[in-house]
mmCIF file of C-alpha atoms and ligand atoms in Angstrom:
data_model
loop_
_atom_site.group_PDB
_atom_site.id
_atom_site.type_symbol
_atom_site.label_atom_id
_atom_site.label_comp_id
_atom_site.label_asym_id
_atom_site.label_seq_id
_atom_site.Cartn_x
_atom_site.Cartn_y
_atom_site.Cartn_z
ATOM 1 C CA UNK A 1 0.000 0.000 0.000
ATOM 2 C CA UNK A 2 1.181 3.871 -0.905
ATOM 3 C CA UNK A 3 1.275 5.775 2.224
ATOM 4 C CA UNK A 4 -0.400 8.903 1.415
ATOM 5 C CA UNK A 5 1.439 12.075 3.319
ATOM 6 C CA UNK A 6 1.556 15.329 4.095
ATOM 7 C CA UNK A 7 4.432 17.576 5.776
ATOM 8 C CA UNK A 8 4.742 17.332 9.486
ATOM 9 C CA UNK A 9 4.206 21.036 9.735
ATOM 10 C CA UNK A 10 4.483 21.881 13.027
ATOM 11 C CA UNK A 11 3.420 25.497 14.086
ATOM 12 C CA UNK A 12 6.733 27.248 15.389
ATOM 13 C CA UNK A 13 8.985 24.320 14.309
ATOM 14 C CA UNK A 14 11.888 25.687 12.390
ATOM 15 C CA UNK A 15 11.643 23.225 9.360
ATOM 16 C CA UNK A 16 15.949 22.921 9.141
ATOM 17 C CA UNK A 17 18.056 19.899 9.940
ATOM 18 C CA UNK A 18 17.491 18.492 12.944
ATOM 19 C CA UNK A 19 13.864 18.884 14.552
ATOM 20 C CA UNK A 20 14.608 18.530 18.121
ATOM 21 C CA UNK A 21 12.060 16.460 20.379
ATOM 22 C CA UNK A 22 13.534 16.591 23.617
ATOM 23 C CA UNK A 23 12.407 15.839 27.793
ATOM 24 C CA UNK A 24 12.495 13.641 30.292
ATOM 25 C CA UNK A 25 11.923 9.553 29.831
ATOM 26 C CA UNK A 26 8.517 9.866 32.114
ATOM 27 C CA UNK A 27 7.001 12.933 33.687
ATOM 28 C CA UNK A 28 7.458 11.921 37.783
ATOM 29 C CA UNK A 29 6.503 15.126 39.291
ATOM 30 C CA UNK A 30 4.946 18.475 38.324
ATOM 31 C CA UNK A 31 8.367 19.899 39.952
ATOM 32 C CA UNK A 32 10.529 17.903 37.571
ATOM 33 C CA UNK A 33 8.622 18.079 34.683
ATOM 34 C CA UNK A 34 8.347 22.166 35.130
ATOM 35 C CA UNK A 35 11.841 22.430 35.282
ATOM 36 C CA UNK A 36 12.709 20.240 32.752
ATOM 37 C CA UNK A 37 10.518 22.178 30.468
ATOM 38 C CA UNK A 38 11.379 25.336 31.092
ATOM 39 C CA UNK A 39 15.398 24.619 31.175
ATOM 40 C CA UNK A 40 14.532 23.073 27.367
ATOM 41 C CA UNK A 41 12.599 26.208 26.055
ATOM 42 C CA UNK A 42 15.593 28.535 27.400
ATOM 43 C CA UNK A 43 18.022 26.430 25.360
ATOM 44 C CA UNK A 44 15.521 26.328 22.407
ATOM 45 C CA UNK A 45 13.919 23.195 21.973
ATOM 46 C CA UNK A 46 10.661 23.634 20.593
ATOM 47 C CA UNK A 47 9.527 20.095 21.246
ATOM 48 C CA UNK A 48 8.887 18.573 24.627
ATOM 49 C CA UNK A 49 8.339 15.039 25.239
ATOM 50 C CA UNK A 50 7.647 12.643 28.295
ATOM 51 C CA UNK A 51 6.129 9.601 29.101
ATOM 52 C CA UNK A 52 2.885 9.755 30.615
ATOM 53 C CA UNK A 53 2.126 5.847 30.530
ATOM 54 C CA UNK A 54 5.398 3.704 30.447
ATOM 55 C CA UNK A 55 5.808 0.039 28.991
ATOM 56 C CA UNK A 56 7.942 -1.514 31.256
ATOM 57 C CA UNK A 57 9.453 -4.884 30.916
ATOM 58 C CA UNK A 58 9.090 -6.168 34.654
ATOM 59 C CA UNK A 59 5.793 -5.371 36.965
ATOM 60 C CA UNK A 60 6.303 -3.836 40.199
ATOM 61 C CA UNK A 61 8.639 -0.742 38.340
ATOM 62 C CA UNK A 62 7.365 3.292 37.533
ATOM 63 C CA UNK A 63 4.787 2.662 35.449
ATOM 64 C CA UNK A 64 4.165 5.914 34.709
ATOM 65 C CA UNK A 65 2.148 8.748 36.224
ATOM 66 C CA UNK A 66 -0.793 8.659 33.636
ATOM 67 C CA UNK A 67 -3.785 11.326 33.495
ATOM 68 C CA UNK A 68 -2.658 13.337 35.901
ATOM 69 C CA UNK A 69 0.434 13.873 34.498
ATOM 70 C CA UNK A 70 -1.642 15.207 30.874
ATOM 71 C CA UNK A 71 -2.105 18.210 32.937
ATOM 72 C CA UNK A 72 1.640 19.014 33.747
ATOM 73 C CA UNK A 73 2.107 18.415 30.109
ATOM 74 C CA UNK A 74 -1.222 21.817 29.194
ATOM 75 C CA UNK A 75 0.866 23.581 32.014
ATOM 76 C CA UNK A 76 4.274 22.955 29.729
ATOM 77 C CA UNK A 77 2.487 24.246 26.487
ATOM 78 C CA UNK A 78 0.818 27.237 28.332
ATOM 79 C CA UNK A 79 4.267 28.545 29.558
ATOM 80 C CA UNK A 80 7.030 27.565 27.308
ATOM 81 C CA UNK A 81 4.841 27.763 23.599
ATOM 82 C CA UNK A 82 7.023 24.267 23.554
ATOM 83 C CA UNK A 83 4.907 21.791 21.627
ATOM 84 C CA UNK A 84 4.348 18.590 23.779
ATOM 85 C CA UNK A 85 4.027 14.801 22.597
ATOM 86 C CA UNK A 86 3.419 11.405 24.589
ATOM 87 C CA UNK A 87 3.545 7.975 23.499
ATOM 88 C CA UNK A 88 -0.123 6.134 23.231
ATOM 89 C CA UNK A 89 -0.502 2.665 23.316
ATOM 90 C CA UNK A 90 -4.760 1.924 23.683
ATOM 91 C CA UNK A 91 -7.249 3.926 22.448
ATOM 92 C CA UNK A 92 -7.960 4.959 25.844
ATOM 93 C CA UNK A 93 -4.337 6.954 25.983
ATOM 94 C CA UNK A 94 -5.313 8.355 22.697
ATOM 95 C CA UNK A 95 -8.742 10.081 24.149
ATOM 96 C CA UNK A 96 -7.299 11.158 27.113
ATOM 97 C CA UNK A 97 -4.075 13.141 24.985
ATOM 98 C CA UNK A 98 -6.813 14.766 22.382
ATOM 99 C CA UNK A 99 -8.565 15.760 25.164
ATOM 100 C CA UNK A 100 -5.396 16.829 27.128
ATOM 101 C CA UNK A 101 -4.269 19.148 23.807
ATOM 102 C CA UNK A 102 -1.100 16.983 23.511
ATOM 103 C CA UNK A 103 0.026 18.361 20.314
ATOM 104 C CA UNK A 104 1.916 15.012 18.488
ATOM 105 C CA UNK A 105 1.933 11.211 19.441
ATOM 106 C CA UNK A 106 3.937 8.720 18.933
ATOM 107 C CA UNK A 107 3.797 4.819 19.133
ATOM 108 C CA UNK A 108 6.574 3.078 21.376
ATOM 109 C CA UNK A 109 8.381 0.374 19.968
ATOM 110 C CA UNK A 110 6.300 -2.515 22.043
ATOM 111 C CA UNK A 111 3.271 -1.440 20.611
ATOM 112 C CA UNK A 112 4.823 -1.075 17.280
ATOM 113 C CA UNK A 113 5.012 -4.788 17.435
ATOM 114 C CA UNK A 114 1.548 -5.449 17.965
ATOM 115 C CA UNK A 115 -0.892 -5.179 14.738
ATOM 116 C CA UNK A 116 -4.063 -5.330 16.667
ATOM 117 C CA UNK A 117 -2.713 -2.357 19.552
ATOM 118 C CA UNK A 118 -2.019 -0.311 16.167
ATOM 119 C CA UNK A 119 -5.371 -0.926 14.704
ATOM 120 C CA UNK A 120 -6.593 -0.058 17.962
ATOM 121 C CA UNK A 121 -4.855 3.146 18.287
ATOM 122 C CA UNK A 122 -5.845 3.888 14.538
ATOM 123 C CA UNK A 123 -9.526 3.048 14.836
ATOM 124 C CA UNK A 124 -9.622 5.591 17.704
ATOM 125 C CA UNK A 125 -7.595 8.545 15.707
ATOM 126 C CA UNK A 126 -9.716 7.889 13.260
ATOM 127 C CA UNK A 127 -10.804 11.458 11.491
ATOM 128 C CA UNK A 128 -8.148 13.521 13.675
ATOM 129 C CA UNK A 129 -5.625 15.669 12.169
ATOM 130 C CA UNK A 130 -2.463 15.156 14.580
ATOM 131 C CA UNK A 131 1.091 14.379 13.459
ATOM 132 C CA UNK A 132 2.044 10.515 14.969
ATOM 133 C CA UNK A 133 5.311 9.510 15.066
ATOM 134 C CA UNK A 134 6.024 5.459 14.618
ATOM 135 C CA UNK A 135 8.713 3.931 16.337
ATOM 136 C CA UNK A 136 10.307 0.892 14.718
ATOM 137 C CA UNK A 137 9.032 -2.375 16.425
ATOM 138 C CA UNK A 138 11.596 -4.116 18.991
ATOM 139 C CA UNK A 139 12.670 -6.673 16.394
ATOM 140 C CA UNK A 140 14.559 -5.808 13.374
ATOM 141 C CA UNK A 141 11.221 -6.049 10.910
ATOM 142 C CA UNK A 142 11.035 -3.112 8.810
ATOM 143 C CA UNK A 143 8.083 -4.725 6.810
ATOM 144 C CA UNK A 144 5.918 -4.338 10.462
ATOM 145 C CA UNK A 145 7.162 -0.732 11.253
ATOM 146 C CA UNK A 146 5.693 0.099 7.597
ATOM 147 C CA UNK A 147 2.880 -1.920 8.427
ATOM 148 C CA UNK A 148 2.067 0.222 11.793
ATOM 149 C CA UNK A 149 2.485 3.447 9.414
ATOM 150 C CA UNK A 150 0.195 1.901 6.958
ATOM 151 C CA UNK A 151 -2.569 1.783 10.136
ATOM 152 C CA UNK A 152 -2.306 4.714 11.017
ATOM 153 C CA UNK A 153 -2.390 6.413 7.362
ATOM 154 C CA UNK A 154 -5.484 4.232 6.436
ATOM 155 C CA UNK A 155 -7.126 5.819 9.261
ATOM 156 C CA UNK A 156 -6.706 9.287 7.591
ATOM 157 C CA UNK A 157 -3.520 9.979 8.812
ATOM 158 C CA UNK A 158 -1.386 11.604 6.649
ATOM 159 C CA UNK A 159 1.019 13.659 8.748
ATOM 160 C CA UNK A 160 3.459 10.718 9.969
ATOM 161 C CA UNK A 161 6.905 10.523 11.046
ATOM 162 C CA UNK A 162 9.200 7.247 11.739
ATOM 163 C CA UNK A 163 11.826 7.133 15.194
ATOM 164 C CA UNK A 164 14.779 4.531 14.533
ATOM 165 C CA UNK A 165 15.069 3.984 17.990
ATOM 166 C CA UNK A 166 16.944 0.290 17.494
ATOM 167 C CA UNK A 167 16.350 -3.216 17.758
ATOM 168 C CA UNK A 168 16.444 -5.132 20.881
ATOM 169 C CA UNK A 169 19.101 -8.362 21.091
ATOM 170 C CA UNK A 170 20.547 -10.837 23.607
ATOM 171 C CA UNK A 171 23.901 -9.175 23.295
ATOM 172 C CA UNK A 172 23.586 -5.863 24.913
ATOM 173 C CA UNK A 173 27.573 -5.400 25.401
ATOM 174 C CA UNK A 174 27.736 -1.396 23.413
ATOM 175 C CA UNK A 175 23.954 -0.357 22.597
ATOM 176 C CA UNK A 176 21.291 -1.252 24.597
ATOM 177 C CA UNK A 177 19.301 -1.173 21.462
ATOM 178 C CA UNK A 178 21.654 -2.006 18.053
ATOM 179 C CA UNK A 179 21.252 0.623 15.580
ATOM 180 C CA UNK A 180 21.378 -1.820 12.283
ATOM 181 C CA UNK A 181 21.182 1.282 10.360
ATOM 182 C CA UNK A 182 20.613 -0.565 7.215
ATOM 183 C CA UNK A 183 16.749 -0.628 7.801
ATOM 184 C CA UNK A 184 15.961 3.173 8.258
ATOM 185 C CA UNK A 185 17.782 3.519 5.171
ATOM 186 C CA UNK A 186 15.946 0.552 3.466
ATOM 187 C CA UNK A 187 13.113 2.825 4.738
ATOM 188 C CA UNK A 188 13.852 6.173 3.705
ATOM 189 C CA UNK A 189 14.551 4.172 0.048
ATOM 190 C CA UNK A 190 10.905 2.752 0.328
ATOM 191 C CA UNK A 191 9.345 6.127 1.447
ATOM 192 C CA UNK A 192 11.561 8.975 0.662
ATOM 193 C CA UNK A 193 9.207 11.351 1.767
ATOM 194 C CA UNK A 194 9.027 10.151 5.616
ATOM 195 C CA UNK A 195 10.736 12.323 7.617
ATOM 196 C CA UNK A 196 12.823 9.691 9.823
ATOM 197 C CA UNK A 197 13.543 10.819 13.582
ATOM 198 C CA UNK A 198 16.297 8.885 15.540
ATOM 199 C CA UNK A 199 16.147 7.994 19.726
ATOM 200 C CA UNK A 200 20.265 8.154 20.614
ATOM 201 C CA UNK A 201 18.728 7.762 24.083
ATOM 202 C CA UNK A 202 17.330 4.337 23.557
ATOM 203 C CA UNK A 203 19.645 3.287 21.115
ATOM 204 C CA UNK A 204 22.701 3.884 23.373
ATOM 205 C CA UNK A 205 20.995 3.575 26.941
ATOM 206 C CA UNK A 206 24.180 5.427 28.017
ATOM 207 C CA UNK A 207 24.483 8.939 27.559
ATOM 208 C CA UNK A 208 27.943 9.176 26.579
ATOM 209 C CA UNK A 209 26.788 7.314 23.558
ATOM 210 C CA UNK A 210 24.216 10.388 22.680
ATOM 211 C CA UNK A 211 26.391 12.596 21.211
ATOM 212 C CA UNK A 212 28.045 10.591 18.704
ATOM 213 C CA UNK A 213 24.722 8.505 17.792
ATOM 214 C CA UNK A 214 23.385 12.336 16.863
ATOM 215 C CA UNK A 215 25.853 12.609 14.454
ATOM 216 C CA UNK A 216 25.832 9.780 12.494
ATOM 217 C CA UNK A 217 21.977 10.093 12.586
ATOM 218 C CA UNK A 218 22.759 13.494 10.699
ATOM 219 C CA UNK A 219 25.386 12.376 8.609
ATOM 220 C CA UNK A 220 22.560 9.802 7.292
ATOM 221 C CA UNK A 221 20.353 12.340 6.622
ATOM 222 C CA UNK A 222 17.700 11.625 9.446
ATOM 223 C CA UNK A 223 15.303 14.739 9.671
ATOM 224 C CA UNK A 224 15.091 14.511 13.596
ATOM 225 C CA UNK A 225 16.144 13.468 16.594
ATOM 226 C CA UNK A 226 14.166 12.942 19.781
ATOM 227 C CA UNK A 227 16.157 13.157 23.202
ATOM 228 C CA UNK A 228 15.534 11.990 26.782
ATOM 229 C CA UNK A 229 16.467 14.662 28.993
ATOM 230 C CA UNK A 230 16.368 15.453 32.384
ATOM 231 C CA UNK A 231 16.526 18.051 35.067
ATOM 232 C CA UNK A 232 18.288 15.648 37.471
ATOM 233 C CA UNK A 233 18.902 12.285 34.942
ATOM 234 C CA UNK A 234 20.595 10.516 37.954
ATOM 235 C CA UNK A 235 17.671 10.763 39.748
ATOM 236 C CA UNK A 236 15.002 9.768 37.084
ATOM 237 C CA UNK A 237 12.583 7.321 37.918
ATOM 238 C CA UNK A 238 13.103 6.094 34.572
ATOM 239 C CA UNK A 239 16.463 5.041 32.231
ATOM 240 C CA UNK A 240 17.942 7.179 34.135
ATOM 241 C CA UNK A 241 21.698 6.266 32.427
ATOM 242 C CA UNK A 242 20.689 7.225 29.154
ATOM 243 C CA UNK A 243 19.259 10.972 30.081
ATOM 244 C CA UNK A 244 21.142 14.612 29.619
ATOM 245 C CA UNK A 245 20.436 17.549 31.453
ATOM 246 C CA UNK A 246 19.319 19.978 29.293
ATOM 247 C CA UNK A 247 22.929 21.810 29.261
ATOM 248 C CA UNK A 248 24.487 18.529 28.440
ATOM 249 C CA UNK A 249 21.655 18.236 25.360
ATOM 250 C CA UNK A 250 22.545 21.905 24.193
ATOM 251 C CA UNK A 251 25.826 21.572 24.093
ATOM 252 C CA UNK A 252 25.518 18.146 21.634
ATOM 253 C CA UNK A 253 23.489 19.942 19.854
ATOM 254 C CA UNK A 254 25.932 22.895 19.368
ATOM 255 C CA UNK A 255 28.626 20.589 18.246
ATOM 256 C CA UNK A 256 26.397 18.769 15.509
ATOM 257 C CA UNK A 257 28.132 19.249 12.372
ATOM 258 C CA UNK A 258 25.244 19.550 9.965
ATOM 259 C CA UNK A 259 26.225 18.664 6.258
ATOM 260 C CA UNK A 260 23.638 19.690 3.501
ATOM 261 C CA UNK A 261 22.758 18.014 0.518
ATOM 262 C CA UNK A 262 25.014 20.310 -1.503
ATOM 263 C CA UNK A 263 27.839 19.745 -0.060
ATOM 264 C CA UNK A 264 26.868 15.591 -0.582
ATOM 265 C CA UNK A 265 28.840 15.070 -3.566
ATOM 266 C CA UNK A 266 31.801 15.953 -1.496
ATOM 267 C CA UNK A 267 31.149 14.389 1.165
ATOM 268 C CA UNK A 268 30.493 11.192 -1.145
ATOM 269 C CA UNK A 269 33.971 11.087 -3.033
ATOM 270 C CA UNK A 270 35.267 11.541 0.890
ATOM 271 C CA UNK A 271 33.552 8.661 2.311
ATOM 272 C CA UNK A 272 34.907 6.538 -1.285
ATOM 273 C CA UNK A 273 38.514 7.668 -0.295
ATOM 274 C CA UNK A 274 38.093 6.338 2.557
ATOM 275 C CA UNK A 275 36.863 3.207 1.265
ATOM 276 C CA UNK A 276 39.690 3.086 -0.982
ATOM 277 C CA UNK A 277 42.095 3.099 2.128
ATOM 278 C CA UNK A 278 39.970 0.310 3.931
ATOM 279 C CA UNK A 279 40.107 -2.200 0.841
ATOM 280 C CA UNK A 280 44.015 -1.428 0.514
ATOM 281 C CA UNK A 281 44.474 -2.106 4.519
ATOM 282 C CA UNK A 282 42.444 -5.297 3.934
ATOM 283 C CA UNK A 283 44.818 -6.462 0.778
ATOM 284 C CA UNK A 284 47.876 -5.553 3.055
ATOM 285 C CA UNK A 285 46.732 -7.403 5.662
ATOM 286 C CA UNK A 286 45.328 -10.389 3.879
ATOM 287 C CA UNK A 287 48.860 -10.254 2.005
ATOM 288 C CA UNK A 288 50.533 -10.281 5.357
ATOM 289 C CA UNK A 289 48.307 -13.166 6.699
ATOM 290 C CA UNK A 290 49.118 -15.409 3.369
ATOM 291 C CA UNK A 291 53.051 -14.894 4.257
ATOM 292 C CA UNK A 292 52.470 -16.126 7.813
ATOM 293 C CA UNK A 293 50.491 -19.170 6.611
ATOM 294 C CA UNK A 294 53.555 -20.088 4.095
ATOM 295 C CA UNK A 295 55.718 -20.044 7.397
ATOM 296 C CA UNK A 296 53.595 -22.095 8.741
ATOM 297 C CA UNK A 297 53.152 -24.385 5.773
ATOM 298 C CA UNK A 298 57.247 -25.116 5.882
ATOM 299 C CA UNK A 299 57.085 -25.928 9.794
ATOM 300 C CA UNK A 300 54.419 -28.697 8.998
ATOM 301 C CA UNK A 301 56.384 -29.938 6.283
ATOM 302 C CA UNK A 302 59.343 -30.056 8.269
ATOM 303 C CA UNK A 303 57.589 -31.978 11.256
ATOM 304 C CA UNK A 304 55.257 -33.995 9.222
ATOM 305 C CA UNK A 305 51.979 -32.224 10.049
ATOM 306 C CA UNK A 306 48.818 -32.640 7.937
ATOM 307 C CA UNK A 307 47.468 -29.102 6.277
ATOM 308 C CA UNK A 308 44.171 -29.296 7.589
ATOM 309 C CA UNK A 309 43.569 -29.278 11.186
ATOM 310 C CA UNK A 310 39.882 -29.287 11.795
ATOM 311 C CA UNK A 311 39.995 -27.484 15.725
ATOM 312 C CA UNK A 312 41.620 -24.956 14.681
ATOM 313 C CA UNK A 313 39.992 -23.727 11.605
ATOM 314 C CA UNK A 314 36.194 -24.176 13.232
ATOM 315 C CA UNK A 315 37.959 -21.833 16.580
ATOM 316 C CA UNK A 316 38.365 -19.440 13.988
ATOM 317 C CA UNK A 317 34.875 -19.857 12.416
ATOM 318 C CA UNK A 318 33.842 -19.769 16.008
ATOM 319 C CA UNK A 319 35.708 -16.778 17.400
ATOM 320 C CA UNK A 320 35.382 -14.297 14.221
ATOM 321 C CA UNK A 321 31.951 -14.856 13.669
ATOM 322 C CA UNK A 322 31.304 -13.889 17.171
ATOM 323 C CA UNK A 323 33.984 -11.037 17.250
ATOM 324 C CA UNK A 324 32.037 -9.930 13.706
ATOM 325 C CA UNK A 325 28.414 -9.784 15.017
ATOM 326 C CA UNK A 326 29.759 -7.934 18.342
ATOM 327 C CA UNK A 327 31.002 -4.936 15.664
ATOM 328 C CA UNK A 328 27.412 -5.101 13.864
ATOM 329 C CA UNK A 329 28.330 -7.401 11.214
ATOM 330 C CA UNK A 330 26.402 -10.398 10.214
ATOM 331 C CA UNK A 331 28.068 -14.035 11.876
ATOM 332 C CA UNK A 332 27.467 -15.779 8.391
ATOM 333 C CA UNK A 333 29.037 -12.847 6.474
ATOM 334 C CA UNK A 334 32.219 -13.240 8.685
ATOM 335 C CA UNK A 335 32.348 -16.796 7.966
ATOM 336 C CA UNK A 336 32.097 -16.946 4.754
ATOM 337 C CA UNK A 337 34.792 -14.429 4.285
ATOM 338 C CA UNK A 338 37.056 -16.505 6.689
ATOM 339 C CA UNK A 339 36.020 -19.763 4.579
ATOM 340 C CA UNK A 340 37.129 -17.979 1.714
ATOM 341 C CA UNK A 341 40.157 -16.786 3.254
ATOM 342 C CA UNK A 342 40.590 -20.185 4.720
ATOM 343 C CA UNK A 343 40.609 -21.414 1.347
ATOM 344 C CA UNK A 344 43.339 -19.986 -0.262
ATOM 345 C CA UNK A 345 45.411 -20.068 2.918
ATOM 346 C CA UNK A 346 45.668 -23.937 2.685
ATOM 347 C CA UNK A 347 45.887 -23.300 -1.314
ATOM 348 C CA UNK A 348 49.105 -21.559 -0.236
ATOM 349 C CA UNK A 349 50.758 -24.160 2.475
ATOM 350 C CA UNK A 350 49.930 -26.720 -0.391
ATOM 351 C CA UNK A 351 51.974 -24.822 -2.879
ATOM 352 C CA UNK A 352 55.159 -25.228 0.028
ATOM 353 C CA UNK A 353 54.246 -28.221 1.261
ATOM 354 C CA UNK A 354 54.549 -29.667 -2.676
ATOM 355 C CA UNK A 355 57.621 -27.478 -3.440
HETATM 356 C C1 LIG B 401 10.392 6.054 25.389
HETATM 357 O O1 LIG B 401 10.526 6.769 24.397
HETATM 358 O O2 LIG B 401 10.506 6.452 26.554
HETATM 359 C C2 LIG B 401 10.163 4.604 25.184
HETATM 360 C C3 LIG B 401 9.510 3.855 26.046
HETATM 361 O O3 LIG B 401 10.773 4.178 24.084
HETATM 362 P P1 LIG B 401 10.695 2.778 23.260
HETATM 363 O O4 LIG B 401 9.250 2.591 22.890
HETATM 364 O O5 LIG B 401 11.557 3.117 22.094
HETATM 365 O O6 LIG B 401 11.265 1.714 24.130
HETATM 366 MN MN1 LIG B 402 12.894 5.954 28.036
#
């Protein structure tokens, strides 16, 4: 199905490179999420987010203030002009923000997952004019994040936005959430005219990670970002590792190095110079590997060793297809290139061992 769209537009939203969405994880108190707010609209952020219901993974955690909190969030618009947006996850949470004034929604990653809690939320936005903002779903399924933006448009919603917010895995050893930032692109390829917002927050779940998880989000292209902060982040009731203060958050944002499509072309030939220098390390080093497996081809021919020994080779297989998937890459790539490499190393030790 075509989605059908129409520009964000978003009253007081500068529409350059990125549109900031940023504020706490949850809204805990009216104290905290006053302060937040107005330390945010001093800096400029024209976007203010927090959770009013949470999905949390275990029971007996913050699961979020709920309605009462929808009035913090009036308060926030009434004295900062910010814009404010919640996640929704039932149509219930959808009613209460229309009625609330929340000014854009967006669909957490959980319910992303679900078909039937997207229908749900579309049946009930059904004939409302309010931007909604998708988050991918916690696995890596870009055919269900279109889905959920195909629910919502069928409803009659035509001002949508996507949030690459990462894709949840056993191995949490860098990101909380791995980027894979193959499938926002295979997105922004489907639907070029998406405007594609990325979480660093939930992505890295550490907030020295922020920072340089804004950038590459820019150097991508992605139109937005969206950015827990905090007034206090040690103290949040919620991910409270992954928040910024709002100084923290300006000064990332200061140091974003914003590169336009004109300058792309440059940018491009850089980024294939650079490539150039990778595939020459790679022959170097391959090159260098062949020389040590001819050394080692001449000690098995002087001690009478067979070419092939099996424990060794499936270590390898073992080790480098773990090392590979721990630096984003896929296992079976990595052993496929080490078969091939494998290959033509005992191709080589056969060449001594014959001599
Ligand atoms: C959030 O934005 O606070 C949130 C719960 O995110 P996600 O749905 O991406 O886990
Ligand atoms: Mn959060």
């Amino acid at each position: 199905m075509e989605l059908e769209l129409q520009p964000l537009a978003l009253p007081g939203v500068p529409e350059e490179r990125p549109i900031v969405i940023a504020g706490p994880c949850s809204a805990e108190t009216e104290e905290q999420v006053m302060s937040t707010a107005h330390s945010l609209a001093n800096r400029g952020t024209k976007i203010f987010r927090a959770g009013i219901w949470k999905p949390r993974t275990k029971p007996g955690g913050f699961e979020g203030i709920g309605v009462d909190g929808l009035a913090w969030m009036k308060r926030v618009k009434e004295e900062t002009g910010m814009l404010v947006s919640t996640e929704v996850a039932t149509a219930k949470h959808v009613y209460e923000c229309l009625k609330a004034g929340i000014d854009i929604l967006w669909i957490g990653a959980r319910t992303t997952a679900n078909p039937f809690a997207v229908q749900e939320i579309a049946d009930a936005l059904k004939g409302v004019d309010i931007p909604v903002l998708v988050k991918n779903p916690v696995n890596p399924d870009l055919e269900l994040w279109i889905g959920a933006l195909e629910r919502i448009n069928g409803a009659g919603l035509k001002r949508l936005g996507a949030i690459h917010r990462g894709f949840s895995s056993y191995d949490k050893k860098i990101y909380r959430n791995l980027p894979q930032w193959h499938i926002p692109i295979e997105l922004r390829r489907r639907i070029p005219e998406l405007p594609i917002f990325c979480d660093p927050s939930h992505i890295g779940g550490k907030r020295e990670l922020v920072a340089p998880l804004c950038q590459q989000a820019m150097d991508l292209g992605f139109d937005g970002l969206i950015v827990e902060s905090h007034c206090n982040p040690d103290a949040a009731w919620s991910d409270a590792s992954q928040q910024v203060t709002p100084d923290v958050l300006n000064y990332i944002l200061d140091l974003l190095v914003i590169r336009e499509g004109k300058q792309s072309t440059e940018s491009l030939s850089e980024l294939r110079n650079q490539i150039d220098e990778c595939d020459n390390q790679i022959i170097e080093v391959l090159a260098k590997r062949m020389r040590v497996c001819r050394e080692i081809g001449t000690f098995k021919k002087e001690h009478d060793m067979t070419i092939l020994q099996t424990g060794r080779y499936n270590e390898i297989l073992d080790k480098r297809g773990a090392q590979g998937a721990l630096c984003g890459m896929g296992s079976e790539f990595i052993k496929k290139v080490f078969e091939a490499i494998h290959e033509e190393s005992v191709r080589q030790q056969m060449e001594i061992i014959n001599k």
